[in-house]
Amino acid sequence: MTTRWDEAPPEETPFHKPADERPEAGLAPLLGSALCRAATALHGDWRIIIDQSNLGETNPMMFGGVGRGEADGPDELLEYSFDGNDTLSVPGDWNTQRPELFWYRGVVWYRRDFDWRRPSGRRVYLYFGGANFRKSVYLNGRLLARHSGGFTPFNIDVTDYLVDGNNRLIVKVDSRSGADEIPTEFNDWLNYGGITREVLLIELPPTFVEHAAVQFKPGSRDTLRVRIRLAGVRAAGAPVRLEIPEAGVSQDLLTDADGLAQCELRAALEPWSPQAPKRYRVEIIAGEDRLADDIGFRSIQVAGDRILLNGKPVFLRGISMHEERLAAPGRAWGPEDAAAAVDAIRALGANFVRLAHYPHNEYMVRACDAAGILVWAELPVYHAVDFGSADALASAQRQYAEMIARDVNRAAVVFWSIANETEPGPARDAFLGALARQVRALDDSRLLTAALHGNRGMRRVGEHLAMQIVGMIPADAPPPPVEIDDPLAEQLDVVGYNQYFGWYTCGPIARELRKRGIPIREADVRERMLAAMPGFRYQAACGKPIVISEFGAEAVKGLRGEGTRVFSEDYQVRVYEKQLEMLSASPAIRGLSPWILKDFRTPYRLHTKWQQYWNRKGLLSEHGERKLAFDVLASHYRALRDGDD
Ligand code: GCU
């Protein structure tokens, strides 16, 4: 029986069995367009306690538990207090704020006091843009809610728990996920811990717009599909109006017994596109409440092996990125970080970004919406997920619902990706099949995709090259096609494919040949591979459009080298040149998102001379400096764009 994630009892520790405490309020349905609401941000320095042994949950030994309250006076023994000078800045990861927390995976307790006057008749929501990973939220000594998942928002109706005057908010954050979670603990990125995104207090009228989705009906460019949910005292059978003043749209609706109003209506709207990212001010009026958001409208579809944006074929000139600041360490979270990332994407001449491997912050998605950059959004169903776990599936489905609820009105978001590099198999196929069905049911106006593993296709071509090297087949024998044959492709609209020809493939081939007594240097295999790559051709078994969602090579900014010197900027350039030549020759490839915009932190990269716990596949260094390959990709995209626009 799946345990509801927000009701799971706190983790036991060898020291004690904490009291089984149920959250009092629980989570409220996610507020839509929360960033468009007037709000009080609880940002700045929060007092903290680092609780590595996870002792702080309610337990008699600790006279109540960290979330409950503090010593009343100098005579009361409580072996914890926030009154030291320990603070962390919120929003922000803890890993880059304190050197001793760089590798820390565990619990940190946060405390923030704020003054508030209880509003009469109005509601107050406490909204978190995201905090990694598991959270318990206490207000004035009461456990109100729990949430797990580091990259999606959640909110709590705190109205009835506020007091006039000083209020005390305590948040327990445990950055560890788990084997039956999404993601697991094993990721090729540093899974920063902490309250990493905005924390807002949002005051709402007695009846308010809980969520509104206004987008083109799938496949149409003149009909809107409208879905508005009201909440509060008079949500059922209530009048609500949709207005798009610039387009002369004004539509009255009535909610049903559940506070839901929906309709389809025709509207003449200029479509959103990278060339013209037109957004309209859309207003939803319900009683006292007025919610306004800037929304673009576009259609996105596939036709055979082409991707159509507003009915026209589009090529996705993209780049992948992690959610790290461009020129400073740590997790990105806000408008400035987003603006810097958009500038770099634009400087590449890109019209597309893969936000890997988890939902990035809302400011980034909105910045892409405003700038006309198409977005691939993804949930971290990454590598070795426990596909047989019902809890893992429940967590994936809940996080996906939160991501869709947050970004459903962002025209820029055209792809929902359900996985990255997962091995085919009955459990995986069933898991992703269930997730695919849920995502389509929640939003059928976008394309479903996933980044498939390229290993099998790469291995076949690698074997062909090895046989050519040992002379078993003629040097000019055409290579087999790179066949994308993962059965998951059947369930997708667009097939994402990760391949690293020129980087990961050469070492294993050289070692294998040497094992067979062929004295060959890895450098020779690299030269042969680079020479052969322009002849490789890609085909998706199911004839769907392909996006090469990853390719690349590592380079240390400033390291130069002849030939095939790995980690040199020169070799990264050579790999990019051959990759772009190769990929331009396969017509079914409709987009690229090379790995990756900037070097990023990871516990996977252990070359302490060249990597130092950075994945160095960035086209920008960890300080945001351009590497030589940046211009290789930028000039390729410029040529494509001139051909396109
Ligand atoms: C994989 C994976 C990335 C990883 C990259 C790499 O394809 O999806 O998360 O960082 O390869 O090896 O650099």
PDB file of C-alpha atoms in Angstrom, residues 287-546:
ATOM      1  CA  GLY A 287     -15.423  38.644  -7.081  1.00  0.00           C
ATOM      2  CA  GLU A 288     -12.763  40.695  -5.290  1.00  0.00           C
ATOM      3  CA  ASP A 289      -9.946  38.680  -6.820  1.00  0.00           C
ATOM      4  CA  ARG A 290      -8.130  39.713 -10.020  1.00  0.00           C
ATOM      5  CA  LEU A 291      -5.286  37.570 -11.325  1.00  0.00           C
ATOM      6  CA  ALA A 292      -3.299  38.870 -14.278  1.00  0.00           C
ATOM      7  CA  ASP A 293      -0.564  36.995 -16.131  1.00  0.00           C
ATOM      8  CA  ASP A 294       1.294  37.456 -19.422  1.00  0.00           C
ATOM      9  CA  ILE A 295       0.586  34.449 -21.602  1.00  0.00           C
ATOM     10  CA  GLY A 296       1.691  33.511 -25.120  1.00  0.00           C
ATOM     11  CA  PHE A 297      -0.305  31.245 -27.401  1.00  0.00           C
ATOM     12  CA  ARG A 298       1.212  28.824 -29.911  1.00  0.00           C
ATOM     13  CA  SER A 299       0.580  25.368 -31.289  1.00  0.00           C
ATOM     14  CA  ILE A 300       3.226  22.629 -31.245  1.00  0.00           C
ATOM     15  CA  GLN A 301       2.763  19.324 -33.055  1.00  0.00           C
ATOM     16  CA  VAL A 302       4.587  16.589 -34.937  1.00  0.00           C
ATOM     17  CA  ALA A 303       3.910  15.572 -38.524  1.00  0.00           C
ATOM     18  CA  GLY A 304       5.820  12.461 -39.484  1.00  0.00           C
ATOM     19  CA  ASP A 305       9.430  13.165 -38.539  1.00  0.00           C
ATOM     20  CA  ARG A 306       8.990  16.955 -38.435  1.00  0.00           C
ATOM     21  CA  ILE A 307       8.187  19.256 -35.520  1.00  0.00           C
ATOM     22  CA  LEU A 308       5.674  21.986 -36.370  1.00  0.00           C
ATOM     23  CA  LEU A 309       5.499  25.237 -34.428  1.00  0.00           C
ATOM     24  CA  ASN A 310       2.379  27.200 -35.341  1.00  0.00           C
ATOM     25  CA  GLY A 311       1.984  24.849 -38.288  1.00  0.00           C
ATOM     26  CA  LYS A 312       5.499  25.485 -39.664  1.00  0.00           C
ATOM     27  CA  PRO A 313       8.505  23.130 -39.479  1.00  0.00           C
ATOM     28  CA  VAL A 314      11.009  24.274 -36.867  1.00  0.00           C
ATOM     29  CA  PHE A 315      14.597  23.252 -36.168  1.00  0.00           C
ATOM     30  CA  LEU A 316      15.574  23.424 -32.503  1.00  0.00           C
ATOM     31  CA  ARG A 317      18.955  25.141 -32.190  1.00  0.00           C
ATOM     32  CA  GLY A 318      19.508  24.346 -28.563  1.00  0.00           C
ATOM     33  CA  ILE A 319      21.755  23.842 -25.596  1.00  0.00           C
ATOM     34  CA  SER A 320      21.334  21.898 -22.361  1.00  0.00           C
ATOM     35  CA  MET A 321      21.881  23.501 -18.994  1.00  0.00           C
ATOM     36  CA  HIS A 322      21.837  22.754 -15.267  1.00  0.00           C
ATOM     37  CA  GLU A 323      20.304  25.205 -12.804  1.00  0.00           C
ATOM     38  CA  GLU A 324      23.530  26.845 -11.682  1.00  0.00           C
ATOM     39  CA  ARG A 325      24.469  30.496 -11.685  1.00  0.00           C
ATOM     40  CA  LEU A 326      26.549  31.435 -14.717  1.00  0.00           C
ATOM     41  CA  ALA A 327      29.342  33.371 -13.137  1.00  0.00           C
ATOM     42  CA  ALA A 328      29.044  32.598  -9.436  1.00  0.00           C
ATOM     43  CA  PRO A 329      28.897  29.304  -7.533  1.00  0.00           C
ATOM     44  CA  GLY A 330      25.649  27.672  -6.523  1.00  0.00           C
ATOM     45  CA  ARG A 331      22.041  27.129  -7.491  1.00  0.00           C
ATOM     46  CA  ALA A 332      20.379  29.732  -9.636  1.00  0.00           C
ATOM     47  CA  TRP A 333      16.935  30.764  -8.462  1.00  0.00           C
ATOM     48  CA  GLY A 334      15.988  34.313  -9.459  1.00  0.00           C
ATOM     49  CA  PRO A 335      15.350  36.819 -12.275  1.00  0.00           C
ATOM     50  CA  GLU A 336      18.979  37.976 -12.541  1.00  0.00           C
ATOM     51  CA  ASP A 337      20.251  34.402 -12.844  1.00  0.00           C
ATOM     52  CA  ALA A 338      17.640  33.755 -15.518  1.00  0.00           C
ATOM     53  CA  ALA A 339      18.519  36.915 -17.443  1.00  0.00           C
ATOM     54  CA  ALA A 340      22.208  35.937 -17.476  1.00  0.00           C
ATOM     55  CA  ALA A 341      21.370  32.447 -18.743  1.00  0.00           C
ATOM     56  CA  VAL A 342      19.083  33.824 -21.469  1.00  0.00           C
ATOM     57  CA  ASP A 343      21.851  36.173 -22.622  1.00  0.00           C
ATOM     58  CA  ALA A 344      24.273  33.264 -22.959  1.00  0.00           C
ATOM     59  CA  ILE A 345      21.700  31.140 -24.816  1.00  0.00           C
ATOM     60  CA  ARG A 346      20.993  34.028 -27.136  1.00  0.00           C
ATOM     61  CA  ALA A 347      24.722  34.590 -27.712  1.00  0.00           C
ATOM     62  CA  LEU A 348      24.851  31.033 -29.036  1.00  0.00           C
ATOM     63  CA  GLY A 349      22.135  31.910 -31.549  1.00  0.00           C
ATOM     64  CA  ALA A 350      19.938  29.267 -29.900  1.00  0.00           C
ATOM     65  CA  ASN A 351      16.144  29.198 -29.964  1.00  0.00           C
ATOM     66  CA  PHE A 352      15.836  26.206 -27.604  1.00  0.00           C
ATOM     67  CA  VAL A 353      17.058  25.102 -24.170  1.00  0.00           C
ATOM     68  CA  ARG A 354      16.907  21.743 -22.405  1.00  0.00           C
ATOM     69  CA  LEU A 355      16.473  22.489 -18.696  1.00  0.00           C
ATOM     70  CA  ALA A 356      18.150  19.354 -17.328  1.00  0.00           C
ATOM     71  CA  HIS A 357      17.329  17.072 -15.542  1.00  0.00           C
ATOM     72  CA  TYR A 358      14.720  18.566 -13.209  1.00  0.00           C
ATOM     73  CA  PRO A 359      12.182  21.424 -13.205  1.00  0.00           C
ATOM     74  CA  HIS A 360      14.189  24.657 -13.124  1.00  0.00           C
ATOM     75  CA  ASN A 361      12.945  27.708 -11.245  1.00  0.00           C
ATOM     76  CA  GLU A 362       9.962  29.601 -12.552  1.00  0.00           C
ATOM     77  CA  TYR A 363      11.956  32.763 -13.264  1.00  0.00           C
ATOM     78  CA  MET A 364      14.018  30.807 -15.804  1.00  0.00           C
ATOM     79  CA  VAL A 365      10.951  29.428 -17.566  1.00  0.00           C
ATOM     80  CA  ARG A 366       9.301  32.860 -17.609  1.00  0.00           C
ATOM     81  CA  ALA A 367      12.497  34.448 -18.941  1.00  0.00           C
ATOM     82  CA  CYS A 368      12.480  31.952 -21.832  1.00  0.00           C
ATOM     83  CA  ASP A 369       8.802  32.769 -22.402  1.00  0.00           C
ATOM     84  CA  ALA A 370       9.612  36.478 -22.655  1.00  0.00           C
ATOM     85  CA  ALA A 371      12.725  35.946 -24.776  1.00  0.00           C
ATOM     86  CA  GLY A 372      11.254  33.455 -27.249  1.00  0.00           C
ATOM     87  CA  ILE A 373      13.342  30.434 -26.239  1.00  0.00           C
ATOM     88  CA  LEU A 374      11.642  27.067 -26.590  1.00  0.00           C
ATOM     89  CA  VAL A 375      11.948  24.863 -23.484  1.00  0.00           C
ATOM     90  CA  TRP A 376      12.412  21.160 -22.852  1.00  0.00           C
ATOM     91  CA  ALA A 377      11.257  20.562 -19.264  1.00  0.00           C
ATOM     92  CA  GLU A 378      12.152  17.345 -17.468  1.00  0.00           C
ATOM     93  CA  LEU A 379      11.574  15.398 -14.308  1.00  0.00           C
ATOM     94  CA  PRO A 380      14.656  13.677 -12.854  1.00  0.00           C
ATOM     95  CA  VAL A 381      13.645  10.109 -13.641  1.00  0.00           C
ATOM     96  CA  TYR A 382      17.355   9.639 -14.073  1.00  0.00           C
ATOM     97  CA  HIS A 383      19.450   6.516 -14.521  1.00  0.00           C
ATOM     98  CA  ALA A 384      18.919   3.871 -11.797  1.00  0.00           C
ATOM     99  CA  VAL A 385      15.472   4.701 -10.490  1.00  0.00           C
ATOM    100  CA  ASP A 386      13.711   1.863  -8.628  1.00  0.00           C
ATOM    101  CA  PHE A 387      11.123   1.295 -11.368  1.00  0.00           C
ATOM    102  CA  GLY A 388       9.423  -1.407  -9.347  1.00  0.00           C
ATOM    103  CA  SER A 389       8.656   0.988  -6.510  1.00  0.00           C
ATOM    104  CA  ALA A 390       5.096   2.281  -6.221  1.00  0.00           C
ATOM    105  CA  ASP A 391       6.388   5.084  -3.979  1.00  0.00           C
ATOM    106  CA  ALA A 392       8.826   6.194  -6.684  1.00  0.00           C
ATOM    107  CA  LEU A 393       6.030   6.262  -9.256  1.00  0.00           C
ATOM    108  CA  ALA A 394       3.737   8.178  -6.889  1.00  0.00           C
ATOM    109  CA  SER A 395       6.525  10.679  -6.254  1.00  0.00           C
ATOM    110  CA  ALA A 396       7.171  11.104  -9.991  1.00  0.00           C
ATOM    111  CA  GLN A 397       3.490  11.599 -10.747  1.00  0.00           C
ATOM    112  CA  ARG A 398       3.029  14.116  -7.955  1.00  0.00           C
ATOM    113  CA  GLN A 399       6.104  16.118  -8.929  1.00  0.00           C
ATOM    114  CA  TYR A 400       4.987  16.083 -12.570  1.00  0.00           C
ATOM    115  CA  ALA A 401       1.549  17.365 -11.615  1.00  0.00           C
ATOM    116  CA  GLU A 402       3.206  20.194  -9.656  1.00  0.00           C
ATOM    117  CA  MET A 403       5.462  21.112 -12.580  1.00  0.00           C
ATOM    118  CA  ILE A 404       2.566  21.140 -15.054  1.00  0.00           C
ATOM    119  CA  ALA A 405       0.377  23.167 -12.688  1.00  0.00           C
ATOM    120  CA  ARG A 406       3.163  25.751 -12.391  1.00  0.00           C
ATOM    121  CA  ASP A 407       4.143  26.045 -16.079  1.00  0.00           C
ATOM    122  CA  VAL A 408       0.956  25.155 -17.998  1.00  0.00           C
ATOM    123  CA  ASN A 409       0.586  28.739 -19.291  1.00  0.00           C
ATOM    124  CA  ARG A 410       4.165  29.114 -20.486  1.00  0.00           C
ATOM    125  CA  ALA A 411       4.100  29.014 -24.301  1.00  0.00           C
ATOM    126  CA  ALA A 412       7.881  28.500 -24.267  1.00  0.00           C
ATOM    127  CA  VAL A 413       7.506  25.050 -22.701  1.00  0.00           C
ATOM    128  CA  VAL A 414       6.922  22.698 -25.638  1.00  0.00           C
ATOM    129  CA  PHE A 415       8.317  19.424 -24.279  1.00  0.00           C
ATOM    130  CA  TRP A 416       7.492  17.376 -21.203  1.00  0.00           C
ATOM    131  CA  SER A 417      10.395  14.929 -20.808  1.00  0.00           C
ATOM    132  CA  ILE A 418       9.640  11.932 -18.602  1.00  0.00           C
ATOM    133  CA  ALA A 419      13.113  10.401 -18.246  1.00  0.00           C
ATOM    134  CA  ASN A 420      16.843  10.549 -18.939  1.00  0.00           C
ATOM    135  CA  GLU A 421      18.945   7.532 -19.887  1.00  0.00           C
ATOM    136  CA  THR A 422      16.961   4.701 -18.387  1.00  0.00           C
ATOM    137  CA  GLU A 423      17.535   1.072 -19.355  1.00  0.00           C
ATOM    138  CA  PRO A 424      14.681  -0.639 -21.205  1.00  0.00           C
ATOM    139  CA  GLY A 425      12.921  -3.432 -19.312  1.00  0.00           C
ATOM    140  CA  PRO A 426       9.419  -4.465 -18.199  1.00  0.00           C
ATOM    141  CA  ALA A 427       9.492  -2.482 -14.920  1.00  0.00           C
ATOM    142  CA  ARG A 428      10.921   0.627 -16.571  1.00  0.00           C
ATOM    143  CA  ASP A 429       8.510   0.445 -19.489  1.00  0.00           C
ATOM    144  CA  ALA A 430       5.527   0.053 -17.158  1.00  0.00           C
ATOM    145  CA  PHE A 431       6.701   2.901 -14.895  1.00  0.00           C
ATOM    146  CA  LEU A 432       7.261   5.318 -17.751  1.00  0.00           C
ATOM    147  CA  GLY A 433       4.114   4.144 -19.475  1.00  0.00           C
ATOM    148  CA  ALA A 434       2.108   5.125 -16.384  1.00  0.00           C
ATOM    149  CA  LEU A 435       3.925   8.448 -16.142  1.00  0.00           C
ATOM    150  CA  ALA A 436       3.366   9.147 -19.850  1.00  0.00           C
ATOM    151  CA  ARG A 437      -0.357   8.503 -19.519  1.00  0.00           C
ATOM    152  CA  GLN A 438      -0.593  10.805 -16.492  1.00  0.00           C
ATOM    153  CA  VAL A 439       1.306  13.631 -18.203  1.00  0.00           C
ATOM    154  CA  ARG A 440      -0.825  13.362 -21.349  1.00  0.00           C
ATOM    155  CA  ALA A 441      -3.977  13.368 -19.225  1.00  0.00           C
ATOM    156  CA  LEU A 442      -2.822  16.512 -17.405  1.00  0.00           C
ATOM    157  CA  ASP A 443      -1.694  18.336 -20.554  1.00  0.00           C
ATOM    158  CA  ASP A 444      -2.121  17.099 -24.120  1.00  0.00           C
ATOM    159  CA  SER A 445      -1.152  20.454 -25.644  1.00  0.00           C
ATOM    160  CA  ARG A 446       2.599  19.737 -25.467  1.00  0.00           C
ATOM    161  CA  LEU A 447       4.906  17.068 -26.887  1.00  0.00           C
ATOM    162  CA  LEU A 448       6.001  14.113 -24.796  1.00  0.00           C
ATOM    163  CA  THR A 449       9.648  13.122 -24.971  1.00  0.00           C
ATOM    164  CA  ALA A 450      12.486  11.478 -23.081  1.00  0.00           C
ATOM    165  CA  ALA A 451      16.284  11.356 -23.475  1.00  0.00           C
ATOM    166  CA  LEU A 452      17.090   7.817 -24.549  1.00  0.00           C
ATOM    167  CA  HIS A 453      20.373   6.154 -23.916  1.00  0.00           C
ATOM    168  CA  GLY A 454      22.680   6.076 -26.905  1.00  0.00           C
ATOM    169  CA  ASN A 455      24.913   3.313 -25.633  1.00  0.00           C
ATOM    170  CA  ARG A 456      23.533   0.465 -27.789  1.00  0.00           C
ATOM    171  CA  GLY A 457      23.615   2.542 -31.004  1.00  0.00           C
ATOM    172  CA  MET A 458      27.098   3.805 -30.167  1.00  0.00           C
ATOM    173  CA  ARG A 459      28.326   0.298 -29.355  1.00  0.00           C
ATOM    174  CA  ARG A 460      27.218  -1.088 -32.759  1.00  0.00           C
ATOM    175  CA  VAL A 461      28.954   1.704 -34.656  1.00  0.00           C
ATOM    176  CA  GLY A 462      31.976   1.410 -32.362  1.00  0.00           C
ATOM    177  CA  GLU A 463      32.273  -2.310 -33.182  1.00  0.00           C
ATOM    178  CA  HIS A 464      32.121  -1.469 -36.898  1.00  0.00           C
ATOM    179  CA  LEU A 465      34.983   1.011 -36.457  1.00  0.00           C
ATOM    180  CA  ALA A 466      36.999  -1.532 -34.446  1.00  0.00           C
ATOM    181  CA  MET A 467      36.578  -4.130 -37.197  1.00  0.00           C
ATOM    182  CA  GLN A 468      37.757  -1.568 -39.759  1.00  0.00           C
ATOM    183  CA  ILE A 469      40.794  -0.767 -37.567  1.00  0.00           C
ATOM    184  CA  VAL A 470      41.785  -4.462 -37.414  1.00  0.00           C
ATOM    185  CA  GLY A 471      41.046  -4.848 -41.151  1.00  0.00           C
ATOM    186  CA  MET A 472      38.215  -7.342 -40.733  1.00  0.00           C
ATOM    187  CA  ILE A 473      36.062  -5.112 -42.951  1.00  0.00           C
ATOM    188  CA  PRO A 474      37.167  -2.620 -45.645  1.00  0.00           C
ATOM    189  CA  ALA A 475      38.059   0.855 -44.388  1.00  0.00           C
ATOM    190  CA  ASP A 476      35.416   2.348 -46.678  1.00  0.00           C
ATOM    191  CA  ALA A 477      32.616  -0.024 -45.632  1.00  0.00           C
ATOM    192  CA  PRO A 478      29.627   2.187 -44.732  1.00  0.00           C
ATOM    193  CA  PRO A 479      28.838   2.126 -41.006  1.00  0.00           C
ATOM    194  CA  PRO A 480      25.519   0.707 -39.781  1.00  0.00           C
ATOM    195  CA  PRO A 481      22.898   3.384 -39.055  1.00  0.00           C
ATOM    196  CA  VAL A 482      22.681   4.632 -35.497  1.00  0.00           C
ATOM    197  CA  GLU A 483      19.390   2.932 -34.746  1.00  0.00           C
ATOM    198  CA  ILE A 484      17.289   4.341 -31.946  1.00  0.00           C
ATOM    199  CA  ASP A 485      15.421   1.207 -30.969  1.00  0.00           C
ATOM    200  CA  ASP A 486      14.382   1.769 -27.346  1.00  0.00           C
ATOM    201  CA  PRO A 487      10.717   0.556 -27.059  1.00  0.00           C
ATOM    202  CA  LEU A 488       9.944   3.680 -25.019  1.00  0.00           C
ATOM    203  CA  ALA A 489      10.090   5.656 -28.297  1.00  0.00           C
ATOM    204  CA  GLU A 490       6.694   4.216 -29.171  1.00  0.00           C
ATOM    205  CA  GLN A 491       5.143   6.161 -26.292  1.00  0.00           C
ATOM    206  CA  LEU A 492       6.782   9.472 -27.182  1.00  0.00           C
ATOM    207  CA  ASP A 493       5.973  12.219 -29.684  1.00  0.00           C
ATOM    208  CA  VAL A 494       9.607  13.184 -30.148  1.00  0.00           C
ATOM    209  CA  VAL A 495      12.611  10.975 -29.452  1.00  0.00           C
ATOM    210  CA  GLY A 496      15.479  12.463 -27.469  1.00  0.00           C
ATOM    211  CA  TYR A 497      18.824  10.742 -27.907  1.00  0.00           C
ATOM    212  CA  ASN A 498      22.046  11.150 -25.914  1.00  0.00           C
ATOM    213  CA  GLN A 499      25.249  10.155 -27.692  1.00  0.00           C
ATOM    214  CA  TYR A 500      28.928  10.914 -27.065  1.00  0.00           C
ATOM    215  CA  PHE A 501      30.724   9.903 -30.235  1.00  0.00           C
ATOM    216  CA  GLY A 502      34.281  11.225 -30.083  1.00  0.00           C
ATOM    217  CA  TRP A 503      34.299  11.360 -26.271  1.00  0.00           C
ATOM    218  CA  TYR A 504      33.219   8.249 -24.307  1.00  0.00           C
ATOM    219  CA  THR A 505      33.366   5.731 -27.183  1.00  0.00           C
ATOM    220  CA  CYS A 506      37.080   5.711 -28.008  1.00  0.00           C
ATOM    221  CA  GLY A 507      38.639   4.555 -24.728  1.00  0.00           C
ATOM    222  CA  PRO A 508      36.623   1.300 -24.493  1.00  0.00           C
ATOM    223  CA  ILE A 509      37.373   0.473 -28.165  1.00  0.00           C
ATOM    224  CA  ALA A 510      41.130   0.982 -27.676  1.00  0.00           C
ATOM    225  CA  ARG A 511      41.143  -1.090 -24.463  1.00  0.00           C
ATOM    226  CA  GLU A 512      39.124  -3.847 -26.119  1.00  0.00           C
ATOM    227  CA  LEU A 513      41.477  -3.986 -29.103  1.00  0.00           C
ATOM    228  CA  ARG A 514      44.541  -4.052 -26.867  1.00  0.00           C
ATOM    229  CA  LYS A 515      42.961  -6.931 -24.920  1.00  0.00           C
ATOM    230  CA  ARG A 516      42.815  -8.758 -28.278  1.00  0.00           C
ATOM    231  CA  GLY A 517      46.519  -8.075 -28.818  1.00  0.00           C
ATOM    232  CA  ILE A 518      46.120  -5.115 -31.152  1.00  0.00           C
ATOM    233  CA  PRO A 519      48.674  -2.503 -29.969  1.00  0.00           C
ATOM    234  CA  ILE A 520      46.606   0.624 -30.649  1.00  0.00           C
ATOM    235  CA  ARG A 521      46.699   3.948 -28.785  1.00  0.00           C
ATOM    236  CA  GLU A 522      43.480   5.596 -27.718  1.00  0.00           C
ATOM    237  CA  ALA A 523      44.667   8.655 -29.688  1.00  0.00           C
ATOM    238  CA  ASP A 524      44.604   6.598 -32.922  1.00  0.00           C
ATOM    239  CA  VAL A 525      41.081   5.386 -32.201  1.00  0.00           C
ATOM    240  CA  ARG A 526      40.027   8.975 -31.542  1.00  0.00           C
ATOM    241  CA  GLU A 527      41.470  10.096 -34.875  1.00  0.00           C
ATOM    242  CA  ARG A 528      39.684   7.224 -36.654  1.00  0.00           C
ATOM    243  CA  MET A 529      36.446   7.989 -34.841  1.00  0.00           C
ATOM    244  CA  LEU A 530      36.556  11.705 -35.696  1.00  0.00           C
ATOM    245  CA  ALA A 531      37.259  10.836 -39.335  1.00  0.00           C
ATOM    246  CA  ALA A 532      34.376   8.337 -39.449  1.00  0.00           C
ATOM    247  CA  MET A 533      31.721  10.378 -37.620  1.00  0.00           C
ATOM    248  CA  PRO A 534      30.570  12.503 -40.615  1.00  0.00           C
ATOM    249  CA  GLY A 535      29.492   9.194 -42.210  1.00  0.00           C
ATOM    250  CA  PHE A 536      27.216   8.147 -39.352  1.00  0.00           C
ATOM    251  CA  ARG A 537      23.491   8.343 -40.011  1.00  0.00           C
ATOM    252  CA  TYR A 538      20.645   8.368 -37.468  1.00  0.00           C
ATOM    253  CA  GLN A 539      17.222   6.848 -37.702  1.00  0.00           C
ATOM    254  CA  ALA A 540      14.465   6.454 -35.176  1.00  0.00           C
ATOM    255  CA  ALA A 541      12.887   3.027 -35.421  1.00  0.00           C
ATOM    256  CA  CYS A 542       9.456   4.597 -35.171  1.00  0.00           C
ATOM    257  CA  GLY A 543      10.001   7.352 -37.767  1.00  0.00           C
ATOM    258  CA  LYS A 544       9.467  10.122 -35.224  1.00  0.00           C
ATOM    259  CA  PRO A 545      11.402  13.405 -35.041  1.00  0.00           C
ATOM    260  CA  ILE A 546      14.731  13.072 -33.218  1.00  0.00           C
TER     261      ILE A 546
END
